[in-house]
Coordinates of C-alpha atoms in Angstrom, one line a residue:
Chain J
M8 CA 0.1 0.0 0.1
G9 CA 1.4 3.3 -1.0
M10 CA 1.5 6.7 0.5
T11 CA 0.0 10.1 -0.3
V12 CA 2.1 13.4 -0.4
A13 CA 1.2 14.3 3.2
E14 CA 2.1 10.8 4.5
K15 CA 5.4 10.9 2.7
I16 CA 6.3 14.2 4.2
L17 CA 5.3 13.3 7.6
A18 CA 7.3 9.9 7.4
A19 CA 10.5 11.7 6.2
K20 CA 10.3 14.4 8.8
S21 CA 9.6 12.1 11.7
G22 CA 12.5 9.6 10.5
V23 CA 10.3 6.5 9.8
D24 CA 9.8 4.6 6.4
R25 CA 6.2 4.7 6.6
V26 CA 3.1 6.2 8.5
L27 CA -0.5 5.3 8.4
P28 CA -3.4 7.6 9.1
G29 CA -4.1 7.8 12.8
D30 CA -0.4 7.3 13.8
I31 CA 1.1 9.8 16.1
V32 CA 4.3 11.2 14.9
Q33 CA 6.9 13.8 16.4
A34 CA 7.9 15.6 13.2
S35 CA 10.8 18.1 12.7
I36 CA 9.7 21.6 11.7
D37 CA 11.4 23.3 8.6
V38 CA 10.0 26.6 8.8
A39 CA 8.1 28.4 11.8
L40 CA 6.1 31.7 11.1
T41 CA 4.4 34.1 13.3
H42 CA 3.3 37.7 13.2
E43 CA 2.6 40.7 15.3
G44 CA -0.9 39.8 15.7
L45 CA -0.6 36.5 17.4
G46 CA 3.2 36.4 18.2
P47 CA 3.4 38.7 21.1
M48 CA 1.0 36.6 23.3
F49 CA 3.5 33.8 23.3
F50 CA 7.0 35.6 23.2
P51 CA 7.2 36.2 26.9
E52 CA 6.0 32.5 27.5
F53 CA 8.8 31.2 25.3
E54 CA 11.5 33.7 26.9
R55 CA 10.6 32.5 30.4
F56 CA 12.4 29.3 29.6
G57 CA 15.6 31.1 29.1
R58 CA 16.7 28.9 26.1
P59 CA 17.5 30.0 22.6
I60 CA 15.3 29.3 19.7
W61 CA 16.1 25.9 18.4
D62 CA 17.2 27.2 15.1
K63 CA 16.6 31.0 14.6
D64 CA 17.2 30.7 10.9
K65 CA 14.0 28.5 10.4
V66 CA 11.8 31.3 12.0
V67 CA 10.0 33.9 9.9
I68 CA 8.3 36.8 11.3
T69 CA 6.0 39.3 9.6
I70 CA 4.1 42.6 10.5
D71 CA 1.1 42.3 8.4
H72 CA -2.1 42.7 10.4
F73 CA -1.9 46.1 12.1
V74 CA -0.3 47.9 9.1
P75 CA 0.1 50.6 10.0
A76 CA -1.2 50.6 13.5
A77 CA -4.6 52.0 13.9
D78 CA -4.3 52.5 17.7
I79 CA -2.1 52.3 20.6
K80 CA -2.8 48.8 21.4
Q81 CA -2.0 47.7 17.9
A82 CA 1.2 49.7 18.0
I83 CA 2.3 47.9 21.1
N84 CA 1.9 44.5 19.5
S85 CA 4.2 45.7 16.6
K86 CA 6.7 47.2 18.9
L87 CA 7.0 44.0 21.0
T88 CA 7.4 42.2 17.8
V89 CA 10.4 44.3 16.5
E90 CA 12.0 44.1 19.9
F91 CA 11.6 40.1 19.9
V92 CA 13.2 39.9 16.4
K93 CA 16.1 42.2 17.6
R94 CA 16.6 40.1 20.9
H95 CA 16.9 36.8 19.0
D96 CA 18.6 38.1 15.7
I97 CA 16.0 36.7 13.5
K98 CA 17.1 37.4 9.8
Q99 CA 13.9 36.4 8.2
F100 CA 11.9 39.3 9.3
Y101 CA 9.5 40.8 6.7
P102 CA 7.6 43.8 8.3
Y103 CA 5.3 46.0 6.3
N104 CA 5.5 44.1 3.1
G105 CA 2.0 42.3 2.9
P106 CA 0.4 39.1 4.4
S107 CA 2.7 36.6 5.8
H108 CA 1.6 33.8 3.3
Q109 CA 2.6 36.0 0.4
M110 CA 6.0 36.7 2.0
I111 CA 6.5 32.8 2.6
A112 CA 5.9 32.4 -1.1
E113 CA 7.9 35.2 -2.3
H114 CA 11.0 34.5 -0.4
G115 CA 11.0 30.8 -1.5
L116 CA 10.1 29.6 2.0
A117 CA 7.4 27.4 0.8
R118 CA 9.4 24.6 -0.5
P119 CA 8.2 21.0 -1.6
G120 CA 8.6 18.3 0.9
E121 CA 9.0 20.6 4.1
I122 CA 7.0 21.1 7.1
L123 CA 5.9 24.7 7.7
V124 CA 3.7 25.7 10.8
G125 CA 2.5 29.2 11.5
T126 CA 0.4 30.9 14.1
D127 CA -2.1 31.8 11.5
S128 CA -4.8 29.5 10.0
H129 CA -4.1 30.6 6.5
T130 CA -0.5 29.1 6.6
C131 CA -1.9 26.3 4.6
T132 CA -1.4 28.5 1.6
A133 CA 2.1 27.2 1.2
G134 CA 0.5 23.8 0.4
A135 CA 0.3 25.1 -3.1
F136 CA 4.2 24.4 -3.4
G137 CA 3.8 20.8 -2.0
T138 CA 4.6 21.9 1.5
F139 CA 2.9 20.3 4.5
A140 CA 1.8 23.7 5.8
T141 CA -0.6 24.1 8.7
G142 CA -1.9 26.5 11.3
I143 CA -1.1 26.1 15.1
G144 CA -1.9 28.1 18.1
S145 CA 0.5 30.5 19.7
T146 CA 1.2 28.4 22.9
E147 CA 2.0 25.3 20.6
M148 CA 4.7 27.6 18.9
V149 CA 6.6 27.9 22.3
A150 CA 7.0 24.0 21.9
V151 CA 8.3 24.5 18.3
F152 CA 10.8 27.4 19.4
L153 CA 12.2 25.3 22.2
E154 CA 12.4 22.0 20.3
G155 CA 11.9 22.3 16.6
K156 CA 9.5 19.4 16.6
L157 CA 5.8 19.0 16.9
W158 CA 3.4 16.1 17.3
F159 CA 1.0 15.3 14.4
K160 CA -1.7 12.8 14.0
V161 CA -1.2 11.6 10.5
P162 CA -4.5 12.7 8.7
Q163 CA -6.5 10.7 6.4
S164 CA -6.0 12.0 2.8
I165 CA -8.7 13.1 0.5
K166 CA -8.4 14.0 -3.2
F167 CA -10.0 16.6 -5.5
V168 CA -9.6 15.5 -9.2
V169 CA -10.4 18.7 -11.4
T170 CA -10.6 17.6 -15.0
G171 CA -11.3 19.6 -18.2
E172 CA -10.5 23.2 -18.6
L173 CA -11.9 26.4 -16.8
R174 CA -14.0 28.5 -19.0
F175 CA -13.3 32.1 -19.8
G176 CA -14.1 34.3 -16.7
V177 CA -13.9 31.3 -14.2
M178 CA -11.1 31.6 -11.8
A179 CA -9.4 29.4 -9.0
K180 CA -11.7 31.1 -6.4
D181 CA -14.7 29.6 -8.3
V182 CA -13.2 26.1 -8.1
V183 CA -12.5 26.3 -4.3
L184 CA -16.0 27.8 -3.8
E185 CA -17.4 24.8 -5.5
M186 CA -15.3 22.4 -3.5
L187 CA -16.8 24.0 -0.4
R188 CA -20.2 23.8 -1.8
M189 CA -19.7 20.0 -2.5
I190 CA -18.2 18.9 0.9
G191 CA -19.1 21.7 3.2
S192 CA -17.1 23.8 5.7
D193 CA -16.0 20.8 7.8
G194 CA -15.8 18.5 4.6
A195 CA -12.2 18.0 5.1
N196 CA -11.8 18.4 8.9
Y197 CA -8.5 17.0 10.2
K198 CA -7.8 15.7 6.8
A199 CA -5.0 16.3 4.2
I200 CA -6.2 17.4 0.7
E201 CA -4.5 16.7 -2.6
Y202 CA -5.6 18.8 -5.6
T203 CA -5.0 17.0 -8.9
G204 CA -6.4 16.9 -12.4
S205 CA -5.7 18.9 -15.7
A206 CA -7.3 22.0 -14.5
I207 CA -5.0 22.1 -11.5
E208 CA -2.1 21.5 -13.5
N209 CA -3.1 24.5 -15.9
L210 CA -3.5 26.7 -12.9
S211 CA -0.8 29.3 -12.4
V212 CA 1.0 29.4 -9.1
D213 CA -1.2 32.4 -8.0
G214 CA -4.3 30.3 -8.8
R215 CA -3.0 27.3 -6.7
M216 CA -2.4 29.5 -3.9
V217 CA -6.1 30.3 -3.8
L218 CA -7.1 26.6 -3.4
S219 CA -4.5 25.8 -0.8
N220 CA -5.2 29.2 1.0
M221 CA -8.9 28.1 1.6
A222 CA -8.2 24.5 2.5
I223 CA -8.7 25.7 6.1
E224 CA -12.2 26.8 5.1
L225 CA -12.9 23.1 4.4
G226 CA -11.6 22.3 7.8
A227 CA -8.3 20.7 6.4
K228 CA -5.0 20.2 8.1
V229 CA -3.2 20.7 4.9
G230 CA -4.1 21.3 1.2
I231 CA -1.3 20.3 -1.1
V232 CA -0.9 20.6 -4.8
P233 CA 1.6 18.0 -6.0
P234 CA 4.9 19.8 -7.1
D235 CA 5.6 20.1 -10.7
D236 CA 7.9 22.2 -13.1
K237 CA 5.9 25.3 -12.3
T238 CA 6.3 24.8 -8.6
I239 CA 10.2 24.0 -8.8
Q240 CA 10.9 26.9 -11.0
Y241 CA 9.2 29.4 -8.8
V242 CA 10.9 28.1 -5.7
K243 CA 14.4 27.9 -7.2
A244 CA 14.2 31.4 -8.5
R245 CA 13.6 32.6 -5.1
N246 CA 15.7 30.3 -2.8
D247 CA 18.6 28.3 -3.5
K248 CA 18.2 25.9 -0.6
P249 CA 17.7 22.2 -1.9
F250 CA 14.4 20.5 -1.4
T251 CA 12.8 17.0 -1.9
V252 CA 9.8 16.4 -4.2
Y253 CA 7.3 13.9 -3.1
T254 CA 4.5 12.7 -5.2
A255 CA 1.6 10.1 -4.3
D256 CA 2.2 6.5 -4.9
P257 CA -0.1 5.0 -7.5
D258 CA -1.6 2.9 -4.7
A259 CA -1.9 5.5 -2.2
V260 CA -5.1 5.4 -0.2
Y261 CA -7.6 8.3 -0.1
E262 CA -10.6 8.3 2.2
A263 CA -12.6 10.0 -0.5
I264 CA -12.0 11.3 -4.1
Y265 CA -14.1 14.1 -5.4
E266 CA -14.3 14.7 -9.1
I267 CA -15.1 18.2 -10.6
D268 CA -15.5 18.8 -14.2
A269 CA -14.0 22.3 -14.7
T270 CA -15.7 23.0 -18.0
R271 CA -19.1 22.9 -16.1
L272 CA -18.2 25.5 -13.6
E273 CA -19.3 29.2 -13.7
P274 CA -18.4 32.0 -11.4
M275 CA -19.4 31.2 -7.8
V276 CA -20.8 33.2 -5.0
A277 CA -20.8 32.1 -1.4
V278 CA -23.7 33.8 0.2
P279 CA -23.8 34.7 3.9
H280 CA -22.8 33.5 6.5
N281 CA -20.8 30.5 5.5
P282 CA -17.9 29.9 2.7
A283 CA -19.7 26.7 1.8
N284 CA -22.8 28.5 0.8
G285 CA -21.7 28.5 -2.7
V286 CA -24.1 29.3 -5.6
P287 CA -23.5 29.5 -9.3
I288 CA -23.8 33.2 -10.4
S289 CA -26.8 32.5 -12.6
G290 CA -28.7 31.4 -9.3
I291 CA -28.0 34.7 -7.6
A292 CA -31.0 37.1 -7.5
D293 CA -30.3 40.2 -9.8
D294 CA -30.9 42.7 -7.1
V295 CA -28.3 42.0 -4.5
R296 CA -27.2 45.6 -3.9
I297 CA -23.7 46.1 -2.3
D298 CA -22.1 48.8 -0.3
Q299 CA -18.5 47.7 -0.6
A300 CA -16.4 45.4 -2.9
F301 CA -13.1 44.2 -1.7
I302 CA -10.3 42.8 -3.9
G303 CA -7.2 41.9 -1.9
S304 CA -6.0 39.7 1.1
C305 CA -4.1 36.6 1.0
T306 CA -6.6 35.0 -0.8
G307 CA -7.6 37.6 -3.6
G308 CA -4.8 40.2 -3.9
R309 CA -2.2 38.6 -6.1
L310 CA -1.0 39.7 -9.5
E311 CA -3.4 37.4 -11.5
D312 CA -6.3 38.7 -9.2
L313 CA -5.4 42.3 -9.9
R314 CA -5.1 41.6 -13.6
A315 CA -8.5 40.0 -13.8
A316 CA -10.2 42.7 -11.9
A317 CA -8.5 45.5 -14.0
R318 CA -9.7 43.8 -17.2
V319 CA -13.3 44.3 -15.9
L320 CA -12.6 47.9 -14.5
K321 CA -10.7 49.3 -17.5
G322 CA -12.4 52.3 -18.8
R323 CA -15.2 51.8 -16.2
V324 CA -16.1 53.5 -13.0
A325 CA -17.3 52.0 -9.8
H326 CA -21.0 52.5 -8.9
S327 CA -21.5 55.7 -6.9
D328 CA -23.2 53.6 -4.1
V329 CA -20.1 51.4 -3.8
R330 CA -16.8 51.8 -2.0
L331 CA -14.3 49.7 -4.1
L332 CA -11.2 48.8 -2.1
V333 CA -8.1 47.3 -3.6
I334 CA -5.2 45.9 -1.6
P335 CA -2.2 44.2 -3.4
A336 CA -1.2 41.1 -1.7
S337 CA 2.6 42.6 -1.2
R338 CA 4.9 45.2 -2.2
E339 CA 6.2 43.0 -5.0
V340 CA 2.7 42.5 -6.4
Y341 CA 2.0 46.3 -6.0
R342 CA 5.2 47.2 -7.9
K343 CA 4.3 44.9 -10.8
A344 CA 0.7 45.9 -10.7
M345 CA 2.1 49.6 -11.1
D346 CA 4.4 48.6 -14.0
E347 CA 1.5 47.0 -15.7
G348 CA -0.7 50.0 -15.4
L349 CA -3.2 48.2 -13.3
I350 CA -3.1 50.6 -10.4
E351 CA -3.9 53.5 -12.8
I352 CA -7.0 51.5 -13.9
F353 CA -8.1 51.0 -10.3
F354 CA -7.4 54.7 -9.7
N355 CA -9.5 55.8 -12.6
A356 CA -12.2 53.6 -11.7
G357 CA -12.6 55.3 -8.2
A358 CA -11.1 52.7 -6.0
I359 CA -9.6 53.3 -2.6
I360 CA -6.1 51.7 -3.1
E361 CA -4.6 50.8 0.2
Y362 CA -1.1 49.5 1.2
P363 CA -0.6 45.6 1.4
N364 CA -1.7 44.2 4.5
C365 CA -4.6 41.9 5.9
G366 CA -6.6 44.9 6.1
P367 CA -10.5 44.6 6.3
C368 CA -10.6 40.7 5.6
C369 CA -10.5 40.1 9.2
G370 CA -12.4 43.1 10.5
L371 CA -9.3 45.0 11.7
H372 CA -9.5 48.4 9.8
Q373 CA -9.4 49.9 6.4
G374 CA -12.9 49.0 5.4
I375 CA -15.2 48.0 8.3
L376 CA -18.9 47.4 7.7
A377 CA -21.8 49.1 9.5
P378 CA -24.9 46.9 10.4
D379 CA -26.9 45.8 7.5
E380 CA -24.3 46.8 5.0
V381 CA -23.4 44.3 2.2
C382 CA -19.9 43.5 0.9
V383 CA -18.8 41.3 -1.8
T384 CA -15.1 40.3 -1.3
A385 CA -12.3 38.3 -2.8
S386 CA -11.2 37.3 0.6
N387 CA -11.8 34.0 2.3
R388 CA -14.4 34.0 5.0
N389 CA -18.0 35.5 5.3
F390 CA -18.9 34.5 8.9
P391 CA -21.0 36.9 10.8
G392 CA -18.7 39.9 12.1
R393 CA -15.7 38.9 10.0
M394 CA -15.5 42.3 8.5
G395 CA -17.1 44.3 11.1
S396 CA -20.7 44.3 12.2
P397 CA -22.1 40.8 12.9
Q398 CA -25.2 42.2 11.2
A399 CA -23.3 43.0 7.9
R400 CA -23.8 40.5 5.0
L401 CA -20.6 39.2 3.1
Y402 CA -20.5 37.5 -0.1
L403 CA -17.4 35.8 -1.3
A404 CA -16.5 35.7 -4.9
S405 CA -13.5 35.9 -7.4
P406 CA -11.8 39.2 -8.0
A407 CA -13.3 39.4 -11.4
T408 CA -16.9 39.0 -9.9
V409 CA -16.0 41.5 -7.2
A410 CA -15.0 44.1 -9.8
A411 CA -18.1 43.6 -12.1
S412 CA -20.2 43.9 -9.0
A413 CA -18.4 47.1 -8.0
V414 CA -19.3 48.5 -11.6
E415 CA -23.0 47.7 -11.3
G416 CA -23.5 48.3 -7.6
R417 CA -25.0 44.7 -7.2
I418 CA -23.7 41.2 -7.5
A419 CA -22.8 40.7 -11.4
D420 CA -21.4 38.1 -13.6
P421 CA -17.9 39.3 -14.8
R422 CA -18.0 37.4 -18.1
K423 CA -19.7 40.2 -19.9
Y424 CA -16.9 42.7 -19.0
L425 CA -14.0 40.4 -19.8
Chain N
M123 CA -9.1 13.8 32.8
E124 CA -9.1 13.3 36.3
K125 CA -10.8 10.2 37.6
G126 CA -14.1 10.8 39.2
R127 CA -14.4 14.5 38.3
V128 CA -18.0 15.6 37.7
I129 CA -18.5 19.1 36.2
K130 CA -21.9 20.6 36.5
G131 CA -23.3 23.7 35.0
R132 CA -25.9 25.6 33.1
V133 CA -25.9 25.4 29.2
W134 CA -25.4 28.3 26.7
K135 CA -26.5 26.8 23.4
F136 CA -25.0 27.6 20.0
G137 CA -25.3 26.4 16.5
D138 CA -23.2 24.8 13.9
N139 CA -20.2 26.6 12.4
I140 CA -19.4 29.0 15.4
D141 CA -16.1 30.3 14.0
T142 CA -13.4 32.0 16.1
D143 CA -14.5 35.5 14.7
Q144 CA -17.7 35.1 16.4
I145 CA -16.1 33.7 19.6
Y146 CA -13.3 36.5 19.7
P147 CA -13.2 39.2 17.0
T148 CA -9.7 39.9 15.5
K149 CA -9.8 43.4 16.5
F150 CA -9.3 42.4 20.3
C151 CA -6.2 40.3 19.5
V152 CA -3.8 42.6 21.2
V153 CA -1.5 41.5 23.9
S154 CA -2.0 44.6 26.2
Y155 CA -5.6 43.6 27.3
T156 CA -6.0 42.5 30.8
K157 CA -7.6 39.0 31.3
E158 CA -10.9 40.8 32.2
E159 CA -10.8 42.7 29.0
V160 CA -10.1 39.4 26.9
A161 CA -13.0 37.9 28.9
S162 CA -15.4 40.8 28.4
H163 CA -15.3 40.3 24.5
A164 CA -15.9 36.3 24.5
M165 CA -18.8 35.4 22.1
E166 CA -19.4 39.0 21.2
A167 CA -20.0 38.6 17.5
S168 CA -22.1 35.4 18.1
D169 CA -26.0 35.3 18.5
H170 CA -25.4 35.5 22.2
P171 CA -23.5 39.0 22.4
N172 CA -24.5 39.2 26.1
F173 CA -22.7 36.0 26.9
A174 CA -19.6 37.7 28.6
R175 CA -21.6 39.9 30.9
E176 CA -24.2 37.1 31.9
A177 CA -22.3 33.9 32.0
K178 CA -21.2 32.6 35.4
P179 CA -18.1 30.7 36.2
G180 CA -18.8 27.0 35.6
D181 CA -21.3 27.5 32.7
I182 CA -21.1 25.1 29.9
I183 CA -21.1 26.0 26.2
V184 CA -22.9 23.4 24.0
G185 CA -22.2 23.8 20.3
G186 CA -23.2 22.1 17.0
R187 CA -21.0 20.9 14.2
N188 CA -17.5 22.5 13.5
F189 CA -17.3 24.6 16.6
G190 CA -14.2 26.8 16.6
C191 CA -13.6 26.8 12.8
G192 CA -11.8 29.6 11.1
S193 CA -8.8 31.5 12.5
S194 CA -6.0 29.9 14.6
R195 CA -6.3 32.5 17.2
E196 CA -5.8 31.2 20.8
Y197 CA -7.7 34.0 22.1
A198 CA -10.9 32.2 21.3
P199 CA -10.5 29.4 23.7
V200 CA -8.6 31.8 26.1
S201 CA -11.5 34.2 26.3
L202 CA -13.8 31.4 27.2
K203 CA -11.5 30.2 29.9
Y204 CA -11.2 33.6 31.3
V205 CA -14.9 33.9 31.5
G206 CA -14.6 30.6 33.6
V207 CA -16.4 28.2 31.2
G208 CA -16.5 24.8 32.8
A209 CA -16.4 23.0 29.4
V210 CA -17.3 23.3 25.8
I211 CA -19.3 20.2 24.4
A212 CA -20.0 20.1 20.6
E213 CA -21.0 17.5 18.0
S214 CA -17.7 18.1 16.5
F215 CA -14.7 20.6 16.7
A216 CA -12.6 22.3 14.0
R217 CA -9.2 20.8 14.5
I218 CA -7.1 24.0 15.6
F219 CA -9.6 25.0 18.1
Y220 CA -9.7 21.5 19.6
R221 CA -5.9 21.3 19.9
N222 CA -5.6 25.0 21.2
A223 CA -8.3 24.3 23.9
F224 CA -6.2 21.5 25.4
N225 CA -3.0 23.5 25.1
I226 CA -4.4 26.3 27.2
G227 CA -6.1 24.0 29.7
L228 CA -9.8 24.5 28.5
L229 CA -11.9 21.2 28.6
V230 CA -13.5 20.3 25.3
I231 CA -15.6 17.2 24.8
E232 CA -17.2 15.8 21.6
A233 CA -20.5 14.2 22.0
K234 CA -23.0 13.0 19.3
G235 CA -26.4 14.3 19.8
I236 CA -25.5 17.0 22.3
S237 CA -27.2 19.7 20.2
N238 CA -30.5 18.4 21.4
I239 CA -29.8 20.0 24.8
N240 CA -31.8 23.1 25.5
E241 CA -30.3 26.6 26.4
G242 CA -30.5 26.9 30.3
D243 CA -30.6 23.2 31.0
E244 CA -28.5 22.0 33.9
I245 CA -26.1 19.4 32.8
E246 CA -23.4 17.3 34.3
I247 CA -20.3 15.8 32.7
D248 CA -19.1 12.7 34.4
M249 CA -15.6 12.0 33.2
E250 CA -15.1 8.7 34.7
L251 CA -18.1 7.3 33.0
G252 CA -17.6 9.2 29.9
E253 CA -21.2 10.5 30.1
I254 CA -23.1 13.8 29.8
R255 CA -26.3 14.0 31.8
D256 CA -29.1 16.6 31.2
L257 CA -30.5 16.9 34.7
T258 CA -33.3 19.1 33.4
T259 CA -34.6 16.6 31.1
G260 CA -33.0 13.3 32.2
S261 CA -31.4 12.4 28.9
R262 CA -27.8 11.1 28.5
Y263 CA -25.1 11.4 26.0
P264 CA -21.9 9.5 25.6
A265 CA -18.8 11.8 25.5
A266 CA -16.1 10.8 23.1
A267 CA -12.7 9.9 24.6
V268 CA -10.2 12.4 24.6
P269 CA -7.1 11.4 22.5
A270 CA -3.9 10.5 24.6
G271 CA -1.8 13.4 23.5
P272 CA -4.2 16.2 24.4
R273 CA -5.2 14.4 27.5
E274 CA -1.6 14.3 28.8
V275 CA -1.2 18.1 28.1
F276 CA -4.5 18.9 29.7
E277 CA -3.9 17.0 32.9
K278 CA -0.7 18.9 33.4
G279 CA -2.9 22.1 33.1
G280 CA -1.9 22.8 29.5
L281 CA 1.1 23.1 27.3
I282 CA 3.2 25.6 29.1
P283 CA 3.1 23.7 32.6
Y284 CA 3.8 20.5 30.5
L285 CA 7.1 22.2 29.0
E286 CA 7.9 23.6 32.3
A287 CA 8.0 20.3 33.8
R288 CA 10.3 19.2 31.2
Y289 CA 12.7 22.4 31.0
L290 CA 12.6 24.3 34.2

C-alpha cells in the first residue's frame, strides 16, 4: 500500500519509513512562522524558559495585520514584535510588506517536501508548493521554538480531481467555492487534501495558492498541490536551498476522491454566512445591492487577481453607491501592478487603493462594515462579524466577480466585461 | 481527565459552524488587554452577544458541528477560559480550536447528539463514566474519549506547565 504526499512528508520528517493515518508522529519543523497579531502573546512565555530558539534561521516573522497601527494597542503589538526580532537576531523578518503567506511564497520559503507551521490558520497557503503547511496556536509555537518538533496525528487524505479546462471568466476562487459547496465547511476536517487533475496542472502558481489558502475553510490540516515544473521553477528562482519533491504513490489510499469537471463551472458566489454557501452566479438574484467591494487579502490580492479585476474595470467606474477597495497582496505585487498600469486603472475606476496588509478581511481596519451593509469580497471568510458588524452581510467571490459587482452596484457576472 | 471528576453547569447553546471570529473578533487580539478585557469580548459577535456579561463561572457551552472553525487565534479558547467556562461540548470541533483548547487548559468534549440539549438546562459531565447527563430533561449522551496526546497535556494544566515540567 502506497503513501499520499502528506504521508510521505510526515514519514520523512519523523524519521520513519512509512506512516498510516491515525499514527502519532513527532516531526521536525522546517519553517516556523508568526506575526505581530498572534506572536506577542507567546513571546514572553517562550522567553521564560531562558533558552535560545532551536534554530532562529528557520523562524519567519512578519508585521502584516496592524499595518500601519490604527491605535495604541496595535502599535504595542508591533513594537513588541520588533523587539523580539532584535533580541533573537531573526534574519527572516518581513515587516510591512504584505500578508505573511505571500511573504513565505515570495521568499521561496514554501518548499516542496517540508513542514511549515504558523500561528495563522491560512498558513496552509504554502501547500500550493507541495509543503505540509498548517496553522497552529500561539502556545504550541512555544514548543516549536524550544524543540523544533511538533506532534501530528497523521491525517486521512482526500483528493480532488479537477478535470477539463476552466472556461473564460472562471477563476481558481470559483473552483474552491465549488469544492466548499460540495463537501461543506467541515468536509475535510482533520484531513489532508491533494488537488490534482488537468485543470489544477493548468493553474498558475497564483491560482494554486487560492486553493491551498482556503483548505482551512474546508477544515483541512493541509491542502497540497503536488509539485511540478511550475512549482520547482518558482521556488528555485527565489531560494537556493535544496528540497525534495514527493508525489503520491499510484496505490496511495484516499478516504474519498471528489471529481469536478472544470468545464461545467461558472463563477461562484458564497452567500452569507458560510464559505460553503456557494451558488453559481446564474442562481444569484439580480438585485443583491452592495455597499462595498473588496479585492485583496492573502486569498484575492495577487497579480493574477489584480489583472482579472483590471480587465473588468478598465475604462469603467465603480457605482456611486459602492466603496471599491483594492489591496495588493505584497509590495512585489504592488510594484508589478504599477508597472503593468493596473493601479492606474483602479485609480480611474474610483478605487480606494490601500497598502499591502491583511486589512478589512479580518475586520481590523481599512474597510469595516456597518450593520446591514453588504460587501462582496475576494477574501476567504464570510462568517458573521468577519469584516465588522455581525449584522453585515458578506458574499465571497472571485476578484473578477467583485470588480463587475463594483461597476453595477449589485452582484454581477464578470463574463460580460472580460 | 481526572478520574471521578464531575462538572456541573448551566448550558449556553450555540449552533453549527461557530467560528473564531464570532467567539473572539480579530480586533481584540492585542497583547496589552487584561484578562478581564479579553473575557469581556468572548462570544461578542455570536448570536449571544451578552454571553460575557451574563455567563457565570462553571457555565457550559454546547455547540453544534464544526465548533471553533476559522482562524487559529488562541484568544478564542482563552477568552472562554477567562470567563470561567466549565467545558465546551459540541457535535464536532474544528481541529485547530480543539488542539488549542487542550494546550491552554480548557476542557472540550465531543458528544454526538449533544445539540438536542436546550439552552438553560442544567447538565453534568461525568468524566469517569464518559457520560453527559441533562439534569433538566434526564437525557444522557456518551462523551467521546479524549485522545492520549491532548489528554496528557490537559492533565498537566496545559502545554506551558507541561513544557515547564520538562525544562524548568
